Short mmCIF file of C-alpha atoms in Angstrom, two decimals:
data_model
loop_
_atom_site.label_atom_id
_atom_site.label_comp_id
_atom_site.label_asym_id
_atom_site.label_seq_id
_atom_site.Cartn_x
_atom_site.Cartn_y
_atom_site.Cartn_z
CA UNK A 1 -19.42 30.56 21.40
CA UNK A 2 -19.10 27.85 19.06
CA UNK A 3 -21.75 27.88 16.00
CA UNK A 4 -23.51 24.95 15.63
CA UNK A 5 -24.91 26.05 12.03
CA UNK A 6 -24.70 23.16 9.56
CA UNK A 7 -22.74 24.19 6.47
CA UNK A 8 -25.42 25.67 3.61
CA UNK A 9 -25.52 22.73 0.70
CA UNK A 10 -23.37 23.92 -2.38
CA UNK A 11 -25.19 25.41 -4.95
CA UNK A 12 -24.45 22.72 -7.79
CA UNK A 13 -26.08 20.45 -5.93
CA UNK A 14 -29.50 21.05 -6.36
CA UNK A 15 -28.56 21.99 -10.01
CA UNK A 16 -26.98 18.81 -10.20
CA UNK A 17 -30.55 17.14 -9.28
CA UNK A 18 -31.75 19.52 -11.78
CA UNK A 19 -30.26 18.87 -14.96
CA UNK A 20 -29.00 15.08 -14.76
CA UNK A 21 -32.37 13.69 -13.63
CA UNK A 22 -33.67 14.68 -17.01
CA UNK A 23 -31.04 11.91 -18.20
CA UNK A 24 -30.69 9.01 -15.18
CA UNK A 25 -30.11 9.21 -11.76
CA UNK A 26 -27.90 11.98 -10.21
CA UNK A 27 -24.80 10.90 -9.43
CA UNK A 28 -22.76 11.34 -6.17
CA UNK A 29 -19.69 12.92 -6.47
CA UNK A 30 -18.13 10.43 -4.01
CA UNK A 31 -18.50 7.04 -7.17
CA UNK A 32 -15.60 8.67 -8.91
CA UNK A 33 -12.30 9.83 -8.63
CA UNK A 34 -11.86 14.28 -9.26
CA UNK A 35 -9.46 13.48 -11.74
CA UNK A 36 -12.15 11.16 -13.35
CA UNK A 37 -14.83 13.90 -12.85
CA UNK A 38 -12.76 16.36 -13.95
CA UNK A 39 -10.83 15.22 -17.09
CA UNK A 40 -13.30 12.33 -18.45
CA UNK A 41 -17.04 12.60 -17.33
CA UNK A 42 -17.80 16.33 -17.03
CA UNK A 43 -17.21 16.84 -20.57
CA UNK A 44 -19.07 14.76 -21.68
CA UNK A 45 -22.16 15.59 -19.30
CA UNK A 46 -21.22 18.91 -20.56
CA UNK A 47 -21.00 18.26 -24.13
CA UNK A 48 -24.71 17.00 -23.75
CA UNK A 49 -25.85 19.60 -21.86
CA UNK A 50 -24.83 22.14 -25.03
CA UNK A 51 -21.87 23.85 -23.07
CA UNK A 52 -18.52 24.49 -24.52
CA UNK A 53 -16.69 26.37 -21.98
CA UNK A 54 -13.27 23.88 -22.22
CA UNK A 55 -11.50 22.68 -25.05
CA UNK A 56 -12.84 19.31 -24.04
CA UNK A 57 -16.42 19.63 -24.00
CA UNK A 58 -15.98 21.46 -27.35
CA UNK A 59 -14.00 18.04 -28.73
CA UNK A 60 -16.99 15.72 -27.11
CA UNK A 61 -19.36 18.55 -29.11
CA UNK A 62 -17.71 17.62 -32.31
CA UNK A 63 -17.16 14.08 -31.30
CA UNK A 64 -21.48 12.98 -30.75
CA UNK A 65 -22.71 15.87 -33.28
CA UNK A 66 -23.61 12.79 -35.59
CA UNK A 67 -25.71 11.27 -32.98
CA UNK A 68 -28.50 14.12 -32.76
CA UNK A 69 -28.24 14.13 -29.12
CA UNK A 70 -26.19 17.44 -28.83
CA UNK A 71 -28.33 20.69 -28.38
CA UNK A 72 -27.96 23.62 -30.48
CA UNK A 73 -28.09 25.76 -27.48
CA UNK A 74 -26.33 25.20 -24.38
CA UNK A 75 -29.42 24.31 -21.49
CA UNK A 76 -28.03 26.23 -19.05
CA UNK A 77 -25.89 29.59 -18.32
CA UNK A 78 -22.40 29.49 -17.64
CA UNK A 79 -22.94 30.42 -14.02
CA UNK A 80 -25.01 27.29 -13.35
CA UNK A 81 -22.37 24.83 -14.99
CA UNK A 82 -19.77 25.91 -13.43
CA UNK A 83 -21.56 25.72 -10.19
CA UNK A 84 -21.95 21.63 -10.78
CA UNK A 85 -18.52 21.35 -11.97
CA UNK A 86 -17.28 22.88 -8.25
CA UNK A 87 -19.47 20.85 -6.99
CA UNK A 88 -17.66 17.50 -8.15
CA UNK A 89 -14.29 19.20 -7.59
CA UNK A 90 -15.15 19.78 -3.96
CA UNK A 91 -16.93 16.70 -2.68
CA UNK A 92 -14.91 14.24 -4.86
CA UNK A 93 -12.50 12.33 -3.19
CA UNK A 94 -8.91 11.76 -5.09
CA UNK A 95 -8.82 8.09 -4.63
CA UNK A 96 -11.88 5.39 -4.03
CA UNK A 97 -11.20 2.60 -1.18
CA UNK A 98 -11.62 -0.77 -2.47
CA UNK A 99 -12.18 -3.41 -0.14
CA UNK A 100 -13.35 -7.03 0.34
CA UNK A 101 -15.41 -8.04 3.45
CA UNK A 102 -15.22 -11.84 2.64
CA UNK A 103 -12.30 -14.54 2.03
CA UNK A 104 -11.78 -15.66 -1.64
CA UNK A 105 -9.91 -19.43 -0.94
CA UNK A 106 -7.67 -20.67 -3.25
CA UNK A 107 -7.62 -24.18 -4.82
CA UNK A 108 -10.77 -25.88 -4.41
CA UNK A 109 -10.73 -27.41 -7.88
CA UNK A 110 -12.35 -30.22 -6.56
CA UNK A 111 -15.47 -29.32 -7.94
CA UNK A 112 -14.31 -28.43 -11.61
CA UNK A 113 -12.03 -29.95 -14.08
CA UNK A 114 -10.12 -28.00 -15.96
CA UNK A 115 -10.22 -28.36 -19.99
CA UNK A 116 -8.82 -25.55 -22.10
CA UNK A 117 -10.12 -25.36 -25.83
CA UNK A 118 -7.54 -25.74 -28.94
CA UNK A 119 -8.21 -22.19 -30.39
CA UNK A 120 -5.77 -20.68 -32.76
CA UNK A 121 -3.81 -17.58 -31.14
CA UNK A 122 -5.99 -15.14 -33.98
CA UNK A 123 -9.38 -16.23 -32.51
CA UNK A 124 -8.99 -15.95 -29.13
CA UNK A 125 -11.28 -13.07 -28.44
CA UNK A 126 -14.42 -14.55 -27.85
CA UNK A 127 -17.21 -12.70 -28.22
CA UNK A 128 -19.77 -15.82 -27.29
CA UNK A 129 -19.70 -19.23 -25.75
CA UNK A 130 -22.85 -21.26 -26.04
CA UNK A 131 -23.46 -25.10 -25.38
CA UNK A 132 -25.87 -26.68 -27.32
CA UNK A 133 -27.09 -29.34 -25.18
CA UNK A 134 -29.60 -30.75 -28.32
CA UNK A 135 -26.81 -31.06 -30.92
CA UNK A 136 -24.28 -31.71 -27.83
CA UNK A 137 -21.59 -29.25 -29.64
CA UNK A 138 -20.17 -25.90 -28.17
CA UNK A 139 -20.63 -22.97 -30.05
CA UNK A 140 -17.64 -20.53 -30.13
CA UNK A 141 -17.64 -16.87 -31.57
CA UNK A 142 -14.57 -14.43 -32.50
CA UNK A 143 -15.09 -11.01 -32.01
CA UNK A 144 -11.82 -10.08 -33.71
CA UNK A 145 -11.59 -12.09 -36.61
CA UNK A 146 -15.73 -12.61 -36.85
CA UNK A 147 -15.87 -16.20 -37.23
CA UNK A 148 -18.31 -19.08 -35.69
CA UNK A 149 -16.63 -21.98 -34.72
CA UNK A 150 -18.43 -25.58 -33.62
CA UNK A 151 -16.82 -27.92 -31.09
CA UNK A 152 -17.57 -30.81 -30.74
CA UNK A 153 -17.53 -32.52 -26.85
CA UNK A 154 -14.85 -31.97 -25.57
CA UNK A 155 -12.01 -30.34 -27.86
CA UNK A 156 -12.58 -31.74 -31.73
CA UNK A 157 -13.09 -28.66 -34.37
CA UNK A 158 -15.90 -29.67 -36.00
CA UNK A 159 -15.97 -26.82 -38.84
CA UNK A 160 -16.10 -22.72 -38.90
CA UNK A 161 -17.44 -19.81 -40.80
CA UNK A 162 -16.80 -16.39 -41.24
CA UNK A 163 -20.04 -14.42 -40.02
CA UNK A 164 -18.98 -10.63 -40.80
CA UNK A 165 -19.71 -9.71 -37.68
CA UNK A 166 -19.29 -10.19 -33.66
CA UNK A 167 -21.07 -13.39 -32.70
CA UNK A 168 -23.31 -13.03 -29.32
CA UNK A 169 -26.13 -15.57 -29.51
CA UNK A 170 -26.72 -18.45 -31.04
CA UNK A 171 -30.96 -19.68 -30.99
CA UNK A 172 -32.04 -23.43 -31.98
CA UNK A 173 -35.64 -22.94 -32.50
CA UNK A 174 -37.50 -25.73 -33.69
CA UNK A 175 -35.47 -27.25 -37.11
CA UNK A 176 -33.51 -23.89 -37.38
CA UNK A 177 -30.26 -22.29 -35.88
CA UNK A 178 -30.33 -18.64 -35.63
CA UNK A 179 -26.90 -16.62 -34.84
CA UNK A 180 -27.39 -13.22 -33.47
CA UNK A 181 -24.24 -10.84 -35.03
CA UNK A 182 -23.24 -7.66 -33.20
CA UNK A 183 -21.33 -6.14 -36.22
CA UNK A 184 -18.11 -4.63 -35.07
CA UNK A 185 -17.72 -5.22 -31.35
CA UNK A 186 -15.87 -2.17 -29.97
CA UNK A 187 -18.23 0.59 -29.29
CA UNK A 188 -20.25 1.70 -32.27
CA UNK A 189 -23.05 3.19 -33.57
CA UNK A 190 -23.86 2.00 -37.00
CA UNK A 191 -26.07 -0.96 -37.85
CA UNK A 192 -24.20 -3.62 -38.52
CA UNK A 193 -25.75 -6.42 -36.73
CA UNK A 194 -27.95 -8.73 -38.05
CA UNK A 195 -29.84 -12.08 -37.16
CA UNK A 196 -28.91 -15.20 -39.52
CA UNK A 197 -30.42 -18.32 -40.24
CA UNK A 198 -27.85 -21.12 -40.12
CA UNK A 199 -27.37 -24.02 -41.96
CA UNK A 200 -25.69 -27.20 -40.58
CA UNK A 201 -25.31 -29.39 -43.67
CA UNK A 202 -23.56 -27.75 -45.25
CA UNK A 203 -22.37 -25.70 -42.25
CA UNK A 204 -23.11 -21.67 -43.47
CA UNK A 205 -24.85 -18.38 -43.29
CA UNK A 206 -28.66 -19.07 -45.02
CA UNK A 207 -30.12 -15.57 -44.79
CA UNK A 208 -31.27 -12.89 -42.65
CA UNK A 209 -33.91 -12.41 -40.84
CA UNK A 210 -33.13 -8.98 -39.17
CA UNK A 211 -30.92 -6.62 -40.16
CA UNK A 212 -29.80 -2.85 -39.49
CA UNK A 213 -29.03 -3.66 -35.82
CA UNK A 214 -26.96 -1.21 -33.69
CA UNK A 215 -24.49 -3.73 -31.83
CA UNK A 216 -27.08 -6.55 -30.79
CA UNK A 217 -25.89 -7.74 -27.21
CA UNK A 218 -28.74 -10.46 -27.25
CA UNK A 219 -31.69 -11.34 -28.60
CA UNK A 220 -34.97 -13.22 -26.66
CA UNK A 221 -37.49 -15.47 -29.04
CA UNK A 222 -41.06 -15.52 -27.95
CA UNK A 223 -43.52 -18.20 -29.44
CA UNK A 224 -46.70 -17.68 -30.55
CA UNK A 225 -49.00 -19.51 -32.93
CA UNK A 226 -47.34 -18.18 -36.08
CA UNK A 227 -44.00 -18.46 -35.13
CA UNK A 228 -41.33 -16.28 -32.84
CA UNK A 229 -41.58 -12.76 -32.23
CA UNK A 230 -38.30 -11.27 -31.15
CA UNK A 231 -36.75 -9.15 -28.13
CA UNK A 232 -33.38 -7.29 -29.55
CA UNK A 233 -30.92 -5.83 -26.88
CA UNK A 234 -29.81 -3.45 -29.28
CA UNK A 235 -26.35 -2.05 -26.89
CA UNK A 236 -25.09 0.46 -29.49
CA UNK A 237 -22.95 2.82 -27.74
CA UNK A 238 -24.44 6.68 -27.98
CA UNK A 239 -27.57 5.39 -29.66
CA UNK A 240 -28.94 2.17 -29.30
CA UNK A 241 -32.68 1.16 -28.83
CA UNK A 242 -34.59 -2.23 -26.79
CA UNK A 243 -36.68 -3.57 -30.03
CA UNK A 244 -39.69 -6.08 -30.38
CA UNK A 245 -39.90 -7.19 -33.93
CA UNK A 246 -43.31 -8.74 -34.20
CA UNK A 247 -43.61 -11.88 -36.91
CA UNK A 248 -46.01 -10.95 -40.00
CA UNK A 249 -46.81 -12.80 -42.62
CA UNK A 250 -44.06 -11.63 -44.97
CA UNK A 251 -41.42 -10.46 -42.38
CA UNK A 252 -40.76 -8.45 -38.52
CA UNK A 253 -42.65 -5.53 -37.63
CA UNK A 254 -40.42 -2.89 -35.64
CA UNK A 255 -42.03 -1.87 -32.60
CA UNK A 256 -39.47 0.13 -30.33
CA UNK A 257 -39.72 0.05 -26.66
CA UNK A 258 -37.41 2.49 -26.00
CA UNK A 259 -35.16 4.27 -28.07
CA UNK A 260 -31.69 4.57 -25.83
CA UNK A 261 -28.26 2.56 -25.96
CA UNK A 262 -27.66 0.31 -23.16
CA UNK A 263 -30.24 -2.60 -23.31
CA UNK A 264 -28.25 -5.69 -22.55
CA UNK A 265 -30.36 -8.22 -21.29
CA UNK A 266 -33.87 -9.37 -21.09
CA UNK A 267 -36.57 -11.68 -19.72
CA UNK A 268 -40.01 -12.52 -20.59
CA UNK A 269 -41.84 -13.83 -17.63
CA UNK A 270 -44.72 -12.82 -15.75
CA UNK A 271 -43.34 -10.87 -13.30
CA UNK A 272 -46.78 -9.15 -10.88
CA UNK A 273 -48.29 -12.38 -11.40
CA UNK A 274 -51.43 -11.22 -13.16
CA UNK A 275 -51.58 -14.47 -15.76
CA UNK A 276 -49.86 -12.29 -18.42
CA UNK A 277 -46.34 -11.80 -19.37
CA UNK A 278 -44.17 -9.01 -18.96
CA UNK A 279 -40.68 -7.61 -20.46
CA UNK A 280 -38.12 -7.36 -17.72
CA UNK A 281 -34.46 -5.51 -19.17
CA UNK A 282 -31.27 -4.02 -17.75
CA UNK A 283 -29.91 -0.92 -18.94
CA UNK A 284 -26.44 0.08 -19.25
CA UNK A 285 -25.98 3.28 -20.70
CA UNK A 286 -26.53 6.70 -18.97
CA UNK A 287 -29.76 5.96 -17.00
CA UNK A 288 -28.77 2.54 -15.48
CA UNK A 289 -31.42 -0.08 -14.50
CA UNK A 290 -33.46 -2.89 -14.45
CA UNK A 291 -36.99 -1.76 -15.78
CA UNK A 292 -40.59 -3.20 -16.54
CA UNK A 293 -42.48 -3.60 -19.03
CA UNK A 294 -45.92 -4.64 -18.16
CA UNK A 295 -47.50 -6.84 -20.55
CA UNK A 296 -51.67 -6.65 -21.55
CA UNK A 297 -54.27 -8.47 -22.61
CA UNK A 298 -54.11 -7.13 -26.39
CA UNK A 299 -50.41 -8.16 -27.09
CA UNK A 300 -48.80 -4.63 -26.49
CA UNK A 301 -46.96 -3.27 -23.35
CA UNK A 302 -47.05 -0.29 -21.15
CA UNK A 303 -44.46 2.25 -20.85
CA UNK A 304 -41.79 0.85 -18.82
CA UNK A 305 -41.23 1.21 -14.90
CA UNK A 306 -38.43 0.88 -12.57
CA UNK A 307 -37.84 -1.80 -10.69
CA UNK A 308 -34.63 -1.06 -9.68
CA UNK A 309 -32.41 2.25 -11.22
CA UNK A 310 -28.24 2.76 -10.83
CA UNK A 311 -26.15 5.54 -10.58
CA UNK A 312 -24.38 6.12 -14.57
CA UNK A 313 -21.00 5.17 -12.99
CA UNK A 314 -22.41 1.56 -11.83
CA UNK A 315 -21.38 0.01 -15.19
CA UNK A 316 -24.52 -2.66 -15.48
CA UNK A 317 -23.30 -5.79 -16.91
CA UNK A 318 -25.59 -8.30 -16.13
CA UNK A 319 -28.51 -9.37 -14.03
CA UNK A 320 -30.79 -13.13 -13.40
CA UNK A 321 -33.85 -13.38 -12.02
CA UNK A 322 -34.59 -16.61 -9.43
CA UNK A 323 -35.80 -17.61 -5.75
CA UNK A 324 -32.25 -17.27 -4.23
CA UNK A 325 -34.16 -17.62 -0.54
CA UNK A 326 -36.78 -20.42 -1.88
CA UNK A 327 -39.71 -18.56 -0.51
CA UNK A 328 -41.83 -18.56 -3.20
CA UNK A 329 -40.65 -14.77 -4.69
CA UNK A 330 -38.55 -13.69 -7.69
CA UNK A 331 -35.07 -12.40 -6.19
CA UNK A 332 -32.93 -10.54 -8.40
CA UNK A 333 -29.00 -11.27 -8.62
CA UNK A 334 -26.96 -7.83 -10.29
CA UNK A 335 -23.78 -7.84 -12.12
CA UNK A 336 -21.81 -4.48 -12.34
CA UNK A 337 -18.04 -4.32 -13.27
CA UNK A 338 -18.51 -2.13 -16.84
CA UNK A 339 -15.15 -0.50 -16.90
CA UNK A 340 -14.26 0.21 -20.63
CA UNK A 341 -14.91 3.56 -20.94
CA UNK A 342 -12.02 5.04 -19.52
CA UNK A 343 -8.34 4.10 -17.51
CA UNK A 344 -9.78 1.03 -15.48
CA UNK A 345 -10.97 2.90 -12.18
CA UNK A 346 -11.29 -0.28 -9.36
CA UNK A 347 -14.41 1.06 -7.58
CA UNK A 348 -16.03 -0.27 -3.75
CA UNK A 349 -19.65 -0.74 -5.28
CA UNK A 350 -18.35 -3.58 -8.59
CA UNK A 351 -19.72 -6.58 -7.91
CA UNK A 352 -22.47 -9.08 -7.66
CA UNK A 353 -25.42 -7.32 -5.73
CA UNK A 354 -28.19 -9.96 -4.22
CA UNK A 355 -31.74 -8.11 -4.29
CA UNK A 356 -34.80 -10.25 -2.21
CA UNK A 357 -38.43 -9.78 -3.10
CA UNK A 358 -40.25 -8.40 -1.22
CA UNK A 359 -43.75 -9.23 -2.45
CA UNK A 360 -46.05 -10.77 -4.81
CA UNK A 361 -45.84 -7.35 -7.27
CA UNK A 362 -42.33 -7.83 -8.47
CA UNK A 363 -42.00 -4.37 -8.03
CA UNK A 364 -40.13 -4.22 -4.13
CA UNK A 365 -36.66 -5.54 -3.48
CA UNK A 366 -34.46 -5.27 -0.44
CA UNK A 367 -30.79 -5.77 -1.32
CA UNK A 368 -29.69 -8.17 1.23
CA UNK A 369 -26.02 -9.15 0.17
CA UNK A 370 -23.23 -7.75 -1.96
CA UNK A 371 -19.72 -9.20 -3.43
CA UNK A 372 -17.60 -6.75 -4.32
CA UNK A 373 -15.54 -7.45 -7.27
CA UNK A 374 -13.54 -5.45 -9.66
CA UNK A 375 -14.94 -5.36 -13.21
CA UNK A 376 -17.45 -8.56 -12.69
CA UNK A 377 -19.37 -9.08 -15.72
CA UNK A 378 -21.53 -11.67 -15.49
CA UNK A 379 -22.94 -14.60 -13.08
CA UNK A 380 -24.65 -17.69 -13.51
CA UNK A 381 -26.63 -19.04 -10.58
CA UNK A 382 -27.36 -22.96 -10.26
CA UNK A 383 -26.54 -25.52 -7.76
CA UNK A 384 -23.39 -26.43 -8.44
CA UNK A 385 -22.29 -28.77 -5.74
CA UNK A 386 -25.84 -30.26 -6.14
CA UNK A 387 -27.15 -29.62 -2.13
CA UNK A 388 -30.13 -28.66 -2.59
CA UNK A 389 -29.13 -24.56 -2.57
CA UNK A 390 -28.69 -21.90 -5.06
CA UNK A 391 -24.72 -21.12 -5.80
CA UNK A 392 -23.14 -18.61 -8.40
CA UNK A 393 -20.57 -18.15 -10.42
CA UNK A 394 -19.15 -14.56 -11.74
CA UNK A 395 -16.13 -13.71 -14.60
CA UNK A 396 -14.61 -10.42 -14.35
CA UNK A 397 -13.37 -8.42 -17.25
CA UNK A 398 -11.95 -6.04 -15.02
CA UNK A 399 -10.21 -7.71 -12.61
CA UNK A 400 -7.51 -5.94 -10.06
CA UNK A 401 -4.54 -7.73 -12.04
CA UNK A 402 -2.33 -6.39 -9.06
CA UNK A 403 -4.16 -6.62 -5.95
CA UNK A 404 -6.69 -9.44 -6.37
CA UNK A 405 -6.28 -11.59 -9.68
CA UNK A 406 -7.88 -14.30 -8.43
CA UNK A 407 -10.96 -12.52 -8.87
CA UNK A 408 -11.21 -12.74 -12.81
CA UNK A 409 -13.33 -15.92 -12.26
CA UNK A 410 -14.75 -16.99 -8.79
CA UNK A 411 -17.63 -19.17 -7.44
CA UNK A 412 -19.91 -19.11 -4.51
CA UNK A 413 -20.65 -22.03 -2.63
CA UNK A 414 -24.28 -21.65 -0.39
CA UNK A 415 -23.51 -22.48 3.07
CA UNK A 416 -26.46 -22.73 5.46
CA UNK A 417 -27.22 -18.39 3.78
CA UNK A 418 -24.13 -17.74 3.92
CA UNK A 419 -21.72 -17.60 -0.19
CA UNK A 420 -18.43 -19.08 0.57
CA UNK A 421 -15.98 -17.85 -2.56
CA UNK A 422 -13.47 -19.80 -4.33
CA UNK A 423 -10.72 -19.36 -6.94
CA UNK A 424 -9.92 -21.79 -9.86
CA UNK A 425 -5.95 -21.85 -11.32
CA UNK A 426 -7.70 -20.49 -14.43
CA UNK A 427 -9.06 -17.70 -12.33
CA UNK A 428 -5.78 -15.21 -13.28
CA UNK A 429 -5.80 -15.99 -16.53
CA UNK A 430 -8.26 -14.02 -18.90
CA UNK A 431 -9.36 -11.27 -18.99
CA UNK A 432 -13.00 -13.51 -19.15
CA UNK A 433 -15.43 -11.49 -21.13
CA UNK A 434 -18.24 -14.56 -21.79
CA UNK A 435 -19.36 -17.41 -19.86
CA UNK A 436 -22.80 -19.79 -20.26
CA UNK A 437 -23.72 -23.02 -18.55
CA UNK A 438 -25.43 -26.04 -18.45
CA UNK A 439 -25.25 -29.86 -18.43
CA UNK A 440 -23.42 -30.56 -21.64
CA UNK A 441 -21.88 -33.78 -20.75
CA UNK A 442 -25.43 -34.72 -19.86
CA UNK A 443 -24.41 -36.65 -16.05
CA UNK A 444 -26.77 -34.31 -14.03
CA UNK A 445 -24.54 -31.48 -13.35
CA UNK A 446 -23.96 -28.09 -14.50
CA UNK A 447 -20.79 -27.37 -16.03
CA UNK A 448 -19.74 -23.94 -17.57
CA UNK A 449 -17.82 -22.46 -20.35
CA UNK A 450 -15.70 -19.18 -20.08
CA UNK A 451 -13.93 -17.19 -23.08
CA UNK A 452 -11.10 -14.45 -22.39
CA UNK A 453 -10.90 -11.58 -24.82
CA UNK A 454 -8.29 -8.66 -25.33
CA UNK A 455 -10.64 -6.89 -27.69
CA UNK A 456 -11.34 -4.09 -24.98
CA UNK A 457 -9.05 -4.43 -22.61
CA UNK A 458 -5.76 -3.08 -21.90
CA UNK A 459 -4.55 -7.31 -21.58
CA UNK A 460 -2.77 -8.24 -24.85
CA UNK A 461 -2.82 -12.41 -23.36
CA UNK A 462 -5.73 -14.12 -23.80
CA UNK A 463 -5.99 -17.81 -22.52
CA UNK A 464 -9.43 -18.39 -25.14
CA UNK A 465 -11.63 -20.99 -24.16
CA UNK A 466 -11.91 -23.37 -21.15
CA UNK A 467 -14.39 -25.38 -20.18
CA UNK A 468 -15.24 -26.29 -16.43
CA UNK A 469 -15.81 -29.40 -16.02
CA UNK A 470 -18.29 -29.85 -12.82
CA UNK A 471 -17.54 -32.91 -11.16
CA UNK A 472 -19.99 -33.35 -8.75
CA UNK A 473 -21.95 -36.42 -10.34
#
């Protein structure tokens, strides 16, 4: 006779569940490659863990003993670790299928003109695009050479500065401009970022207003009757932290929301609908999500919530919150594509992920749609072709430079539900890191702005700056 027994569950799995739920969600071993497991991630997750059975883990040791996050003892016996580490080895397949289910058509440039941005060849690696739809310029930042430039509509240099530091937002609240500096922009741990005050005549640095920030991503103003509090996305790399610094009468009060890398962006909005606002953030380091922050009546917030949590491979980039469906409830639209911390790896879950409310609470979403595409990084949803429907647009860092190009910079087109995706000439030619939009030439349509960078990719071409020109109206 045949057994009909199912196969008893390896033993590292339910060690697995153990010990990596104390950090983010347990991973599958199916999201990555063996070799990936293997040579790249299980050190590390062992190197946290206190183990130092490999040469590797015992480099990765060495490596984060700075951040405090390393044990002094290992957290579990040898037996146990190398009970998870067979269990990745086993169930981990050698290669990950990567495949579209929709059509990505070429050429429709009808909707766009094309205008590419005089940069000189040492700037382009932008680190921020911005329009400035009060002061009608466009707001360019250099990562590598730390510089803010102003443009003027369309292509004149107006002037530029040297900011010490990766530009990534620029704020015009009331009489003042504000420029939000990352410090260094590869991955880093010290605080080098800083928020500035601006002045435009003469064009220059002012002061600060914050400083000692660990790689600010952005940075979300919130009015009040004595002025703007601030939300910092504090990215870091290892260490990192999601910040409210609370206006006083003197200066910011630190209040930390959470202590952990990753935070990359943020909304305030009232999200259950109770009257009061709430903090709503993506993660992007280690324990991946989007997460809430419920607001009260006194001015403080409760300990945050998930609203929606990622495996650590998903490689959060972005994520918008709007009524995709117009039926009255917040729908959340989900950027992954995060590729930079190893050999690009093209994996079947990078893309643009469409999640539908389900209620009233903000708390229940039912993801409804997915794009996948390599390495997207971040999407901007507005009706472009002005029908009365949501469409998006999405830039890809990571793009398959061999299979699928194209895909660096696409946008969807709503078709009675359905997202019909199209390529732009421009589309091969990045690798586009930034992107913002909005009607800058002011005729009732929203145009965009992408910026290619080489800073952290293996590209060495850069095209800079182009501005899409929507031609709709």
């Amino acid at each position: 006779m045949v057994s009909c027994q199912k196969t008893p569950p390896h033993p590292g799995e339910a060690l697995t569940m153990t010990y990596c739920s104390t950090c983010h969600l347990p991973p599958e071993p199916t999201l990555l490659t063996r070799a990936v497991w293997h040579d790249i991630v299980l050190p590390e997750m062992g190197a946290r863990l206190g183990m130092q059975t490999t040469f590797e883990e015992l480099d990765k040791k060495r490596e984060m003993q700075y951040t405090g996050l390393i044990p002094n003892a290992p957290t579990l016996n040898e037996a146990s670790w190398f009970a998870i580490k067979s269990y990745f080895d086993q169930h981990a397949p050698d290669t990950l299928i990567v495949q579209k289910d929709y059509t990505i058509h070429q050429g429709k440039g009808a909707l766009f003109d094309i205008i590419s941005l005089p940069t000189s060849k040492e700037a382009r690696s932008a680190s921020l695009v911005q329009f400035d739809t009060i002061d009608n310029v466009l707001w360019y930042g250099s990562g590598e050479n730390e510089h803010l430039y102003r443009y003027q509509y369309e292509t004149q240099l107006l002037d530029s500065i040297f900011v010490d530091g990766a530009p990534s937002k620029m704020l015009q609240l009331d009489d003042k401009h504000l420029l939000l500096c990352m410090g260094l922009i590869h991955p880093n741990d010290q605080r080098q970022g800083a928020l500035f005050e601006l002045s435009t005549q003469p064009f220059g640095k002012q002061s600060k207003v914050l400083t000692d920030l660990r790689r600010p991503v952005d940075i979300l103003p919130i009015e009040h009757n004595h002025g703007y509090d601030f939300i910092v996305n504090e990215f870091g790399y290892h260490l990192g932290a999601f910040t409210l610094y609370q206006k006083t009468d003197t200066s910011y009060q630190e209040m930390i929301l959470d202590q952990l890398p990753g935070a990359i962006k943020s909304y305030f909005l009232d999200l259950n609908q109770d009257q009061i606002k709430d903090i709503v953030v993506l993660m992007a380091q280690g324990d991946e999500g989007i997460f809430y922050y419920q607001g009260k009546m006194d001015g403080t917030f409760e300990s945050r919530r998930p609203v929606l949590r990622f495996p650590p491979s998903y490689g959060s980039t972005f994520f918008t919150m709007t009524d995709v469906d117009k039926d009255g409830l917040q729908d959340i639209i989900y950027v992954n594509g995060d590729n930079g911390d190893y050999k690009p790896l093209m994996k079947p879950y990078h893309g643009v992920h469409i999640f539908y409310g389900q209620d009233a609470s903000g708390m229940s979403y039912e993801e409804k749609a997915f794009y996948q595409i390599n390495g997207a990084f971040k999407v901007i949803a507005e009706d472009f072709d002005q029908d009365n429907d949501l469409d998006f647009a999405v830039i890809s860092y990571f793009p398959d430079i061999v299979e699928t190009p194209e895909e660096g910079f696409l946008y969807f087109l709503q078709d009675d539900g359905a997202f019909l995706a199209y390529s732009l000439e421009i589309s091969t030619e990045g690798p586009w890191l930034v992107m913002d939009g909005a009607d800058y030439d002011q005729d009732g349509d929203i145009d965009l702005v992408i910026g290619s960078s080489s800073t952290m990719s293996n590209r060495s071409n850069t095209h800079g700056v182009v501005i899409l020109k929507n031609k709709t109206q």
